[in-house]
Tab-separated table of C-alpha atoms and ligand atoms in Angstrom:
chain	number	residue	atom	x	y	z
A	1	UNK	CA	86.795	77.225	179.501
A	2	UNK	CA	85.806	79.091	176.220
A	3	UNK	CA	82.015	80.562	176.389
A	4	UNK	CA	79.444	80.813	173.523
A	5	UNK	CA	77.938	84.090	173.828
A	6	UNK	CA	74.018	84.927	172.747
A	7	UNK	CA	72.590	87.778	172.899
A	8	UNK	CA	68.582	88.826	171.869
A	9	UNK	CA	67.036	91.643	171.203
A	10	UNK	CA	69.603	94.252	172.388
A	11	UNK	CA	68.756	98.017	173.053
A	12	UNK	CA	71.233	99.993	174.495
A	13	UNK	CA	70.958	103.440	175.510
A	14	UNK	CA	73.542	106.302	176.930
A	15	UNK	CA	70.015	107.817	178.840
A	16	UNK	CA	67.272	108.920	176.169
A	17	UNK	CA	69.402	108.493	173.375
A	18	UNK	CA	69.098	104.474	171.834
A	19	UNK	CA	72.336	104.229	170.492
A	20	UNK	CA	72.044	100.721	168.974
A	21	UNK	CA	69.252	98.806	168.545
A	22	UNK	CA	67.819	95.197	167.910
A	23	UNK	CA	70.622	93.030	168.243
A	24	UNK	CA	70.607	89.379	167.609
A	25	UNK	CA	73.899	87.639	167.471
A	26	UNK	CA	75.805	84.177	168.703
A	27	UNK	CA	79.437	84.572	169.339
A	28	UNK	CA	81.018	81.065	168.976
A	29	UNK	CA	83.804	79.853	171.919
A	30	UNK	CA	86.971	79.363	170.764
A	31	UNK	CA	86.767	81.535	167.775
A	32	UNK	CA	87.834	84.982	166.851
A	33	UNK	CA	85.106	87.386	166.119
A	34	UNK	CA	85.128	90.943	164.213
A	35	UNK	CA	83.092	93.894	164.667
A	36	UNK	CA	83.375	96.093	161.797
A	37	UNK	CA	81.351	99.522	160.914
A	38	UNK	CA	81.729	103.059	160.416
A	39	UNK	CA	82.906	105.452	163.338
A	40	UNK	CA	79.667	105.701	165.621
A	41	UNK	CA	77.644	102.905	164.720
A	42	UNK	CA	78.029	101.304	167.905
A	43	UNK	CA	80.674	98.832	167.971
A	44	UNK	CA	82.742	100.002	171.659
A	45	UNK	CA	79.131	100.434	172.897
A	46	UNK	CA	77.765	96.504	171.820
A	47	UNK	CA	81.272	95.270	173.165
A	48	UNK	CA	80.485	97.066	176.874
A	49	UNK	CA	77.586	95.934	177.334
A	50	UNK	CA	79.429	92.031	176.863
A	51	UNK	CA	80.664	92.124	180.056
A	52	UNK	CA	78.427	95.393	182.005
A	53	UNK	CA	81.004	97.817	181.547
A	54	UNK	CA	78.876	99.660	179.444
A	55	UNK	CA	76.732	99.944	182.689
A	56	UNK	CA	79.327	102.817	184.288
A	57	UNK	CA	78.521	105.249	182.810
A	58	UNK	CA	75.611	107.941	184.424
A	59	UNK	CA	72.571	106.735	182.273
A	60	UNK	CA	73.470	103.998	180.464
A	61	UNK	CA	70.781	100.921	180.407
A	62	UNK	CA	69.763	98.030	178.070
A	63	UNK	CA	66.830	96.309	177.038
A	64	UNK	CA	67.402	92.650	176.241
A	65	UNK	CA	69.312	89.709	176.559
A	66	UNK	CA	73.309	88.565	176.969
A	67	UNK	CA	73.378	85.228	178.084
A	68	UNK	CA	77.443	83.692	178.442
A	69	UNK	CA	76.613	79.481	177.801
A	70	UNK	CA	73.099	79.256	180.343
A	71	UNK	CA	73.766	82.800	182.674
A	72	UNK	CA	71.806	85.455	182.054
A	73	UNK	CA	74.744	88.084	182.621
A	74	UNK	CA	71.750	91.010	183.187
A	75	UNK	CA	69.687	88.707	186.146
A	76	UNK	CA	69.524	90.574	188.982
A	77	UNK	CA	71.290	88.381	191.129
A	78	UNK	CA	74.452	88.831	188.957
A	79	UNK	CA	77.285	90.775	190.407
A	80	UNK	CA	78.412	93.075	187.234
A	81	UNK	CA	82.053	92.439	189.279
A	82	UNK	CA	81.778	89.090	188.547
A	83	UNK	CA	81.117	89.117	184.735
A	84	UNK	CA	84.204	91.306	184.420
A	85	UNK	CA	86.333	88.429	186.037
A	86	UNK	CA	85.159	86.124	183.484
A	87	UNK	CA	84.742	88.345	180.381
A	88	UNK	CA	88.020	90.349	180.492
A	89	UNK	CA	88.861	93.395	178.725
A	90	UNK	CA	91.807	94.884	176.351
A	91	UNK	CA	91.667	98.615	175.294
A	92	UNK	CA	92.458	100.481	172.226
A	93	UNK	CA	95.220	102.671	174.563
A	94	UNK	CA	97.932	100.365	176.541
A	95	UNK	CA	96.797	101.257	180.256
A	96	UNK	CA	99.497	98.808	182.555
A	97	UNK	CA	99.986	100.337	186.053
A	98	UNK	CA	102.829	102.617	184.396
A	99	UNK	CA	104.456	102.996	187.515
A	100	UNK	CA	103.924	99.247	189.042
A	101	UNK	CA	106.159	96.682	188.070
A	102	UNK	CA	105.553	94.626	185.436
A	103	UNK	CA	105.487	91.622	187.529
A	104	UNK	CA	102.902	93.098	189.930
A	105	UNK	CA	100.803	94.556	186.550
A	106	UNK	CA	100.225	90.828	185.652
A	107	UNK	CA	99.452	89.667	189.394
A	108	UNK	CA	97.351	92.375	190.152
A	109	UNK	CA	94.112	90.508	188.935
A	110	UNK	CA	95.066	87.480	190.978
A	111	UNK	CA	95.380	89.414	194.209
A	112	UNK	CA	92.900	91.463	194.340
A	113	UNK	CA	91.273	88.172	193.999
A	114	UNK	CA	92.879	86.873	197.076
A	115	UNK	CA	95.757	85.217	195.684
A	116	UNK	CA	98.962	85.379	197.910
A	117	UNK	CA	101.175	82.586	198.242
A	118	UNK	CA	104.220	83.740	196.279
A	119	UNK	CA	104.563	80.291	194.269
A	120	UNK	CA	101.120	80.814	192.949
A	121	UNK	CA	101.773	84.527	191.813
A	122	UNK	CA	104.808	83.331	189.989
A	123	UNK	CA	103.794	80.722	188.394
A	124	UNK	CA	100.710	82.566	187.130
A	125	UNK	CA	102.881	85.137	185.821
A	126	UNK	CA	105.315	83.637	184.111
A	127	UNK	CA	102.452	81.355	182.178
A	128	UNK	CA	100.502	84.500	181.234
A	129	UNK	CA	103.576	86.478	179.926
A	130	UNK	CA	104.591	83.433	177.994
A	131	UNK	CA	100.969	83.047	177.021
A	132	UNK	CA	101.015	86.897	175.615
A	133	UNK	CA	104.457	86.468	174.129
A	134	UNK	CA	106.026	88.487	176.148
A	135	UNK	CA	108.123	86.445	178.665
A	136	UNK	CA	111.006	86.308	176.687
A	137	UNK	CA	111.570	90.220	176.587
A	138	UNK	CA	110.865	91.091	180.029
A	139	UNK	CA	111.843	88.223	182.152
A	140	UNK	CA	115.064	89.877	183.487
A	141	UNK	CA	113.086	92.809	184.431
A	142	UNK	CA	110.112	92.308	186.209
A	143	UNK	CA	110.396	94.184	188.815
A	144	UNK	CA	110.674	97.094	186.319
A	145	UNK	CA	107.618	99.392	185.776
A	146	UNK	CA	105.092	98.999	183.708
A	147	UNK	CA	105.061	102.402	182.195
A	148	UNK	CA	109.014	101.764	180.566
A	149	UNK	CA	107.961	99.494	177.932
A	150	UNK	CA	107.489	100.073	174.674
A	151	UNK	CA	103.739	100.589	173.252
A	152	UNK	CA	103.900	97.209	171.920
A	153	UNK	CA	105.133	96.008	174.886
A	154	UNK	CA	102.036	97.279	177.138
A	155	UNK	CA	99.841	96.363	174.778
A	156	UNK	CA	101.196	92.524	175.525
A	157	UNK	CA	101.741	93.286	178.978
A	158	UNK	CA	97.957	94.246	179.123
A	159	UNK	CA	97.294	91.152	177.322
A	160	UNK	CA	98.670	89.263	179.809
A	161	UNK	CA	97.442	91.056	182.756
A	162	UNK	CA	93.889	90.085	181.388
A	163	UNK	CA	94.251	86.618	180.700
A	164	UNK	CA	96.158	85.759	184.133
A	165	UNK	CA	92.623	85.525	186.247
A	166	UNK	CA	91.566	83.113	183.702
A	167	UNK	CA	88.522	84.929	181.825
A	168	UNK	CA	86.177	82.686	179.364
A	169	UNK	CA	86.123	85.718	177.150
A	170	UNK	CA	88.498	88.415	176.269
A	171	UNK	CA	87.039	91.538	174.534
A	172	UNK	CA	89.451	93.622	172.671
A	173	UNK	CA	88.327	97.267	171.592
A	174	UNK	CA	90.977	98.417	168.405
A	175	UNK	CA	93.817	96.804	170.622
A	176	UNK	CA	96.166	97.359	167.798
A	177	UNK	CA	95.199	100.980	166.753
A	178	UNK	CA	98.199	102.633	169.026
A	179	UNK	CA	100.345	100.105	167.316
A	180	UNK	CA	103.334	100.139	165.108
A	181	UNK	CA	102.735	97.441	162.125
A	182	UNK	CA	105.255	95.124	163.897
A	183	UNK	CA	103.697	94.940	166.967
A	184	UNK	CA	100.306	94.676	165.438
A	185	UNK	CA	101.317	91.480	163.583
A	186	UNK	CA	102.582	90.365	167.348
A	187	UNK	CA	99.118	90.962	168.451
A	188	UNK	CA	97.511	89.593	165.726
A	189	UNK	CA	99.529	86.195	166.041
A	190	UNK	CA	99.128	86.184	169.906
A	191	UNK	CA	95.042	86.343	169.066
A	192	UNK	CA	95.434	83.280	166.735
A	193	UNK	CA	96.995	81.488	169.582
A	194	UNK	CA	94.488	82.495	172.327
A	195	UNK	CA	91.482	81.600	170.540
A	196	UNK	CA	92.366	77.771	171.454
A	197	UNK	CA	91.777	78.794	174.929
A	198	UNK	CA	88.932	81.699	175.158
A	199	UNK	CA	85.904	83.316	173.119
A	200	UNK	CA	87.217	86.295	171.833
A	201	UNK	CA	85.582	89.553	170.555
A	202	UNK	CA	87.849	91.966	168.491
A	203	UNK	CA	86.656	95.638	167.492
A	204	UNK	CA	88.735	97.017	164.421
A	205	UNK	CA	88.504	99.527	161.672
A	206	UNK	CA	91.299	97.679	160.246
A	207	UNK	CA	89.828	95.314	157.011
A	208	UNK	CA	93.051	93.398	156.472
A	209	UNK	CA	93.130	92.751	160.014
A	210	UNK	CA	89.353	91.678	160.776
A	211	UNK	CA	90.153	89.396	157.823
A	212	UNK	CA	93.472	87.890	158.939
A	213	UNK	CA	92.414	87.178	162.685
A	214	UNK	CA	88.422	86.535	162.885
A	215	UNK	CA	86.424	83.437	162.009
A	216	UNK	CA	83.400	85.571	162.219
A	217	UNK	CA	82.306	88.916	161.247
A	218	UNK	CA	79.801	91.429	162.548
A	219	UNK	CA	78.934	94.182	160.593
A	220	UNK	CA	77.246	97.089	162.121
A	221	UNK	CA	76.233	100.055	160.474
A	222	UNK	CA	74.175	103.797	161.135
A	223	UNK	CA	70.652	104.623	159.652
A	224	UNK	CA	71.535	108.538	160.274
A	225	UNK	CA	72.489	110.919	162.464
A	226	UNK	CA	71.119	110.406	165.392
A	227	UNK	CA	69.583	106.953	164.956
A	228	UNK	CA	70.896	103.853	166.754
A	229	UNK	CA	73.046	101.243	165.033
A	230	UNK	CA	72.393	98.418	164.125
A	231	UNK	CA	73.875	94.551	163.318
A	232	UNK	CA	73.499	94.371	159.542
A	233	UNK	CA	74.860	91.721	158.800
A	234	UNK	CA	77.175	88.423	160.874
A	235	UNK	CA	78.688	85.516	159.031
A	236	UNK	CA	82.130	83.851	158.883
A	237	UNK	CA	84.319	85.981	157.726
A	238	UNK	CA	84.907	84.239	154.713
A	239	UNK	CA	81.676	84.802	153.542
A	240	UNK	CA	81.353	88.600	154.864
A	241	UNK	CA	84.824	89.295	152.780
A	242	UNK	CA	83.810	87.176	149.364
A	243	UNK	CA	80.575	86.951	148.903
A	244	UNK	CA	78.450	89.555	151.827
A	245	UNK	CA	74.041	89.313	151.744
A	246	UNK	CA	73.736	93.027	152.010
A	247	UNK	CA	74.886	95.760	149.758
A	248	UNK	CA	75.774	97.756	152.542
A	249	UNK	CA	78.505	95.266	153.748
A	250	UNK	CA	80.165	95.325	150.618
A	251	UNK	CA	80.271	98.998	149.928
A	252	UNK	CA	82.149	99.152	153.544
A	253	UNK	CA	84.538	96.473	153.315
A	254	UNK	CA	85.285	97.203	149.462
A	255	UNK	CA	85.882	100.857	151.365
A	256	UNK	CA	83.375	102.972	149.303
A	257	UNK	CA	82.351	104.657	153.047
A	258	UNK	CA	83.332	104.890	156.577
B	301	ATP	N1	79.577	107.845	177.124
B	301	ATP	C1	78.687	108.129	176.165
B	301	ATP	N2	77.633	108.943	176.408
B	301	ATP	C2	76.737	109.255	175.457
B	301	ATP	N3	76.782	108.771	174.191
B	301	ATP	C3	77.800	107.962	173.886
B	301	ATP	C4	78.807	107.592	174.837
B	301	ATP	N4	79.694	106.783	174.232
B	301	ATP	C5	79.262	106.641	172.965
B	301	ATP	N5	78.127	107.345	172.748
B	301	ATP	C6	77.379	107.430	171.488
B	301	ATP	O1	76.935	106.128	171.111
B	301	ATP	C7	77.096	105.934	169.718
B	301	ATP	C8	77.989	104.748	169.460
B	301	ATP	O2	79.298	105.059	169.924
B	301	ATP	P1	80.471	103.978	169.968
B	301	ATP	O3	81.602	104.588	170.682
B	301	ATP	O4	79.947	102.698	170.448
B	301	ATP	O5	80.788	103.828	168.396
B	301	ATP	P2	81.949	103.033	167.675
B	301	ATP	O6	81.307	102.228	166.598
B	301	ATP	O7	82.785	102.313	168.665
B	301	ATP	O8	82.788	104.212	166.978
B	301	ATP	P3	84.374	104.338	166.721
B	301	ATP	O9	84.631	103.461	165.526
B	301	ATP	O10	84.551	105.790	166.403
B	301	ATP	O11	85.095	103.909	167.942
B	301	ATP	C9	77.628	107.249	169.145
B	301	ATP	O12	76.530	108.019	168.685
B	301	ATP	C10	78.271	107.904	170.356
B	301	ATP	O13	78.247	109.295	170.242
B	302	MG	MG1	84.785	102.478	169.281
């Protein structure tokens, strides 16, 4: 089941340094939304801290609220493995297993998880390859590694690895950005058919993009050097691409900076 996603009053630090700062925002289930902003302002950051991956790294705290429909995902008695079941994760660079086989890149989740009774595994697999389009192209090779597709390929494949456990949310930082333009319009058609299923959350420099996939739009955008970003602006995407609130918004998206 797709999850709506509030969060109040967000801090978030890497140690001393606040590197973004006061965010409000709702993030709508079944619905594609954008963060957009210059290089810095925060964007990989506010998507980390989404599902406490942000959390790795020596240092790294926030002040605030996430809550996924009524869990607070920063109680106390959360386990941070948990959220990342349920709020999965794509990167900007394909990272399958590269030398597992594709078949055991997509059921790797599942086991880890506990999952062993072959029919399961299979079944599981198949449905999330076809769910990431990708059954088609590898189903005579599945017990081929991971690491000889092409780019495009992974990408899917990695896709598919994350939506086989069955998140609420899938998180996607520039998942297109090692992409030729083919495969990003694969991508960006395979988002427009998950969103019936999960909440997703898309980073992107890419205008045209953030325009053709999301329903909603988050701007973000730096003070300075050195001071924390900040959500400027969120609306549907409509709106943020015809008619933005804030001048900033428009001079990015009309490309006068970043
Ligand atoms: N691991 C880290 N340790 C310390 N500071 C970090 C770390 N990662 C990011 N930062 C800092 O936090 C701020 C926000 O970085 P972030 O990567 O979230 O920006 P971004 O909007 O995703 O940029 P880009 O568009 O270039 O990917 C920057 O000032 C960055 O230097
Ligand atoms: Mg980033």
């Amino acid at each position: 089941m797709a999850k709506r996603i509030e969060v109040s009053d967000l801090d978030i630090y890497y140690g001393a340094f606040k590197a973004v700062e006061g965010v409000n925002m709702t993030v709508e289930p079944r619905n594609v939304t954008a963060f957009i902003g210059p290089s810095g302002c925060g964007k990989s950051t506010m998507l980390r801290t989404l599902n406490r991956m942000h959390e790795v790294i020596p240092g790294a705290r926030v002040d605030g609220k996430v809550m996924l429909d009524d869990q607070d995902l920063y109680s106390s008695d959360v386990d941070p493995v948990a959220v990342r079941r349920v709020v999965g994760m794509v990167f900007q660079r394909p990272n399958p297993f590269p030398t597992m086989s594709i078949y055991d890149n997509v059921a790797s989740g599942l086991k880890l998880n506990g999952v062993r009774q072959r029919g399961v595994l299979d079944t599981a697999v198949e449905r999330s390859l076809q769910g990431a389009n990708l059954w088609n192209e590898v189903k005579d090779r599945l017990n081929k590694p991971g690491g000889s597709l092409s780019g495009g390929q992974q990408q899917r494949l990695c896709i598919a690895r994350a939506i086989a456990v069955e998140p609420q949310v899938l998180l996607m930082d520039e998942p297109c950005s090692a992409l030729d333009p083919i495969s990003t319009l694969a991508i960006e058609d395979l988002i427009s058919e998950l969103k019936e299923q999960f909440t997703i959350v898309i980073v992107t420099h890419n205008m045209q993009q953030a325009a053709r996939v999301s329903d909603a739009t988050a701007f973000f955008n730096l003070a300075g050097q050195g001071k924390p970003g900040k959500l400027i602006e969120m609306d549907s995407t409509q709106k943020i691409f015809s008619n933005p609130t804030e001048k900033a918004t428009e001079a990015y998206i009309t490309g006068r900076f970043g």
